[in-house]
C-alpha positions in Angstrom: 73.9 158.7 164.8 76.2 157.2 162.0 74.9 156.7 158.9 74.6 153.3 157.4 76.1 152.0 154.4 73.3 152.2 152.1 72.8 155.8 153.3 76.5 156.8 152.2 76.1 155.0 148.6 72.8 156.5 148.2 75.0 160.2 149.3 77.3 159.5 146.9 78.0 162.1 144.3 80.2 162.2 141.4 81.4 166.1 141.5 84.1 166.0 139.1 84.8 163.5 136.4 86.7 164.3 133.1 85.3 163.0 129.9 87.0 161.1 127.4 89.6 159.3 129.4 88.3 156.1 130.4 91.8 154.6 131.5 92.6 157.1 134.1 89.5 159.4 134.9 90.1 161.9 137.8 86.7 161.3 140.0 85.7 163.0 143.0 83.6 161.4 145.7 81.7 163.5 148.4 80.0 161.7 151.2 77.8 163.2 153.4 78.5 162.8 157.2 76.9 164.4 160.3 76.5 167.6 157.8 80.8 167.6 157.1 82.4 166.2 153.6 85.2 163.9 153.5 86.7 164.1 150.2 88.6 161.0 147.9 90.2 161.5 145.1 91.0 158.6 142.6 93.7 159.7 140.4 94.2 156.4 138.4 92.0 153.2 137.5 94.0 149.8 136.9 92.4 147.6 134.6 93.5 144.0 134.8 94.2 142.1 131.5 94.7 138.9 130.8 99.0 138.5 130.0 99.6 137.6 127.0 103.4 136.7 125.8 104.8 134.7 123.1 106.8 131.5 124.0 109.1 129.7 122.4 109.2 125.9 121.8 112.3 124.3 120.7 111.7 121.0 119.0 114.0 117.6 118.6 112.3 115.7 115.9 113.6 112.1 115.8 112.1 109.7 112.5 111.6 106.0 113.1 115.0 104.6 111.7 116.8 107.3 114.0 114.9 105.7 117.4 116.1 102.0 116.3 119.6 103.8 117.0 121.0 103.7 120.4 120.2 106.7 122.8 123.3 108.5 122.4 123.9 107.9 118.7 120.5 109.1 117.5 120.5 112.5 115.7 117.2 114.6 115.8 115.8 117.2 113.5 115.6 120.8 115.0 112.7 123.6 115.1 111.5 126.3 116.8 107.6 127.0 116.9 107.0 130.9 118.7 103.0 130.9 119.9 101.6 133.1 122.3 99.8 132.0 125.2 96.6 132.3 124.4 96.7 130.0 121.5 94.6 126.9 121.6 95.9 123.2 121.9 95.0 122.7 118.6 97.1 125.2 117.1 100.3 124.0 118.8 99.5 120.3 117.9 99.2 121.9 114.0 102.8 123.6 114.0 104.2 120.6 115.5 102.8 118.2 112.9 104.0 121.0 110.0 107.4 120.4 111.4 107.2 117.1 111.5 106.2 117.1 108.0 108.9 119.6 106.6 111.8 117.7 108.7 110.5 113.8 108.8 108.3 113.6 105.7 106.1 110.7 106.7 104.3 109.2 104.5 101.1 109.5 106.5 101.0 112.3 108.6 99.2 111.5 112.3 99.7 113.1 116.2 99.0 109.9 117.5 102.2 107.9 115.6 104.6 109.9 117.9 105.4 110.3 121.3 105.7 113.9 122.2 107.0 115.0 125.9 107.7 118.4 127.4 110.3 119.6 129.5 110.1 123.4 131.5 113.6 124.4 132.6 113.2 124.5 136.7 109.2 123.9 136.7 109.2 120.4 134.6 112.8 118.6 134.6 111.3 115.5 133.5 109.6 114.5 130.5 106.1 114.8 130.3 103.3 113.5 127.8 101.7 116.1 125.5 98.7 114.6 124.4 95.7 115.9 126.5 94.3 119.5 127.1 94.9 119.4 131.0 98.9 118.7 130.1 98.8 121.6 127.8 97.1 123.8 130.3 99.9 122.5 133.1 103.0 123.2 130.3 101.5 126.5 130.2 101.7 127.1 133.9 105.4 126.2 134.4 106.1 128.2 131.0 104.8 131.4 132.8 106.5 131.0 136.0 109.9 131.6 133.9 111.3 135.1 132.5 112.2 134.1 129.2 108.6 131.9 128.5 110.1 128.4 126.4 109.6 124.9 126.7 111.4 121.9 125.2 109.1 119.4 123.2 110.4 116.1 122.0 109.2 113.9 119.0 110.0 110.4 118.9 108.4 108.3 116.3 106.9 105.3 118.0 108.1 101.9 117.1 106.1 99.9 114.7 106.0 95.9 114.5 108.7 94.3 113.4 108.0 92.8 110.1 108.0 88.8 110.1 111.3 87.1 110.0 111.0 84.4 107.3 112.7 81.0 108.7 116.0 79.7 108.0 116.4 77.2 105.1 117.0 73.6 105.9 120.2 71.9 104.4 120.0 69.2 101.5 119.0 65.7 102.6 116.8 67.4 105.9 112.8 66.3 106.2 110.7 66.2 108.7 110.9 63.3 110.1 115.2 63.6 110.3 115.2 66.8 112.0 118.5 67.8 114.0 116.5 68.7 116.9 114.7 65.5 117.0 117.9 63.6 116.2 119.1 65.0 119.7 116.1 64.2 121.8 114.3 68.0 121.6 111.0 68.4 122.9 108.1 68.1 121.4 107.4 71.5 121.5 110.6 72.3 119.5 109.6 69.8 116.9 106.1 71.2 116.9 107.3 74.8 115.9 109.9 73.4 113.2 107.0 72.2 111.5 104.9 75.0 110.9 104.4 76.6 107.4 106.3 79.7 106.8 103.8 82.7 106.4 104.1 85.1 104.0 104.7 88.1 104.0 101.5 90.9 103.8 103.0 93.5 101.5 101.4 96.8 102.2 99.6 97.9 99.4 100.3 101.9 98.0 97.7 104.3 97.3 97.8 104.9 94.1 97.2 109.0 94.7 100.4 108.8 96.7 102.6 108.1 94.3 104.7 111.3 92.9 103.5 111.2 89.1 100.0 110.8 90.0 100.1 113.8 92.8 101.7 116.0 90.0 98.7 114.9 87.5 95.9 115.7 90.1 96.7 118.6 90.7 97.5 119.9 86.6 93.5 118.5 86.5 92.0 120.4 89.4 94.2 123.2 87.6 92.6 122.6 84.1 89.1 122.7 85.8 89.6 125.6 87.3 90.3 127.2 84.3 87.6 126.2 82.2 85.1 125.7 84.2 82.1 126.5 82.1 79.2 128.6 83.7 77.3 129.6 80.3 73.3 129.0 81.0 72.1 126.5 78.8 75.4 124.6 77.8 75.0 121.2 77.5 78.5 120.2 78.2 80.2 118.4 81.3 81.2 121.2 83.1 84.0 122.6 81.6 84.6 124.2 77.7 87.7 125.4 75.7 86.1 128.8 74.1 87.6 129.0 70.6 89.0 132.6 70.4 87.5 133.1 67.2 84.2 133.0 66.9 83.4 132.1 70.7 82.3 128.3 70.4 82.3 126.0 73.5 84.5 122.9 72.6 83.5 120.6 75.3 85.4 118.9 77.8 85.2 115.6 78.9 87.0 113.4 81.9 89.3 112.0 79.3 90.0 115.6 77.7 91.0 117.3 80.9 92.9 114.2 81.4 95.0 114.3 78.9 95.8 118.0 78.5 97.0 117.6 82.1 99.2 114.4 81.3 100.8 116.9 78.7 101.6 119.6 81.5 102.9 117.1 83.9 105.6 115.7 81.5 108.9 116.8 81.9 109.6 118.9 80.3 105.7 119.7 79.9 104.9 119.9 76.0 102.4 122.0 75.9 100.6 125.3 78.3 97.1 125.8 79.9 96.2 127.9 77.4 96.9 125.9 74.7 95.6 122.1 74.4 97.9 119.5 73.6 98.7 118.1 69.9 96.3 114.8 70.3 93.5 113.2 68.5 91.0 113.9 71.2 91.4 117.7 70.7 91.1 116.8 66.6 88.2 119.0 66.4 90.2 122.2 67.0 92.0 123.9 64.7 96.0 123.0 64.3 96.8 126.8 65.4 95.2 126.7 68.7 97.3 122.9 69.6 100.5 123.0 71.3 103.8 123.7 68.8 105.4 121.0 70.2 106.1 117.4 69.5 102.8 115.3 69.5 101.7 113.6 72.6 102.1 109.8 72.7 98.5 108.2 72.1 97.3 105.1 72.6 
């Protein structure tokens, strides 16, 4: 009678097996049959990994004023991204928007305000939208399918509104009611639409922390800060203190005093260092040898 198949697991016995190499152990099976031993050997174990390889994405970067152009006189911005595989979405969409940032420079920086496509030589010959996961996931399958791994991604800025075109101005001596269109028998809608108020224009208003000055001055504040931020138990002062070198005493300061010293390190040239506070009546409390050497700041 032939044994079953729980019988020859339960016969199984591990007679050699070499320690320390978990890769490619060298095992020996015997199973017991009708009292004779068939031998196996397994001389290698293939473990299956995930493939991992690094592809390369050209890009073709093309601004707003360069898609007004026509097709074949527009001139786009190159770069190449190299991510592996295994690389989320997210971190494809954050290279592409670096590049778009070092080669465009938009003033507000957004995924959404371009169209992006992909092309897969052979797999994906015509453009396709890279917005979603599941077109990611399908870029990624074509890319594979190729021996050298690379896709071509293309970034057109999408076309904004056209601002309002102010109307034309009538000649000296036209009103109303002696319209040339009416004069020559237009319709009524024509006279209707010559009659309407001209709109204004909505001028976009600018952030104030955009502008260049202002980034340089935030930025010499949250430097100040930094610097003297003041963690002494029991000070009673805003947060931040110049210690005097001499004797150790907290100068306090305020909004207006980190304000200023940073207005002095954004000038250029900047007239004075972050060591040293500026030559200004705010920081009249301090002795003359610890201001700035250099010319006073302007005060008001």
């Amino acid at each position: 009678m032939e044994p079953t198949f729980d019988e020859l697991v339960d016969s199984l016995e591990i007679t050699k097996h070499k320690p320390g190499c978990p890769l490619k152990p060298k095992v020996t099976y015997s199973f017991a049959i009708d009292s004779e031993y068939l031998k196996a050997d397994c001389k290698t174990l293939s473990v299956h990994l995930p493939l991992v390889v690094s592809i390369s994405y050209t890009l073709i970067m093309f601004s707003y004023t360069e898609m007004k152009k026509p097709k074949v006189k527009r001139s786009g911005e190159p770069a190449i991204i190299k991510l592996s595989n295994n690389e989320p979405f997210d971190t494809l969409k954050a290279q592409i928007l670096k590049c778009i940032s070092e080669a465009l420079k938009p003033k507000k920086l957004a995924y959404n305000d371009y169209k992006i496509t992909f092309t897969v030589a052979q797999h994906q010959t015509s453009s396709l939208s890279l917005k979603k996961q599941s077109e990611y996931d399908h870029m990624l399958e074509c890319v594979l399918k190729i021996k050298a791994p690379a896709a071509k991604i293309i970034v057109e800025a999408l076309k904004k509104p056209d601002p309002l075109m102010p109307k034309k101005k009538r000649k000296h001596g036209n009103d109303l009611s002696g319209d040339s269109d009416a004069s020559q028998g237009t319709d009524s809608e024509s006279n209707s639409n010559t009659r309407k108020k001209k709109k204004k224009k909505v001028r976009e208003k600018k952030d104030p922390s955009e502008l260049p000055l202002n980034i340089e001055l935030l930025a010499q504040m949250k430097l100040l800060q930094n610097q003297y931020a003041c963690n002494k138990p029991g000070c009673l002062s805003s947060g931040y203190c110049y210690i005097l070198p001499d004797n150790s005493a907290h100068f306090t300061h305020s909004h207006w005093h980190i304000s200023v010293w940073a207005a002095a390190l954004a000038a250029k040239p900047p007239i004075t260092t972050i060591e040293k506070p500026p030559n200004h009546k705010e920081f009249n409390g301090l002795s003359s040898n610890l201001l700035s050497d250099t010319a006073p700041l302007i005060q008001h």
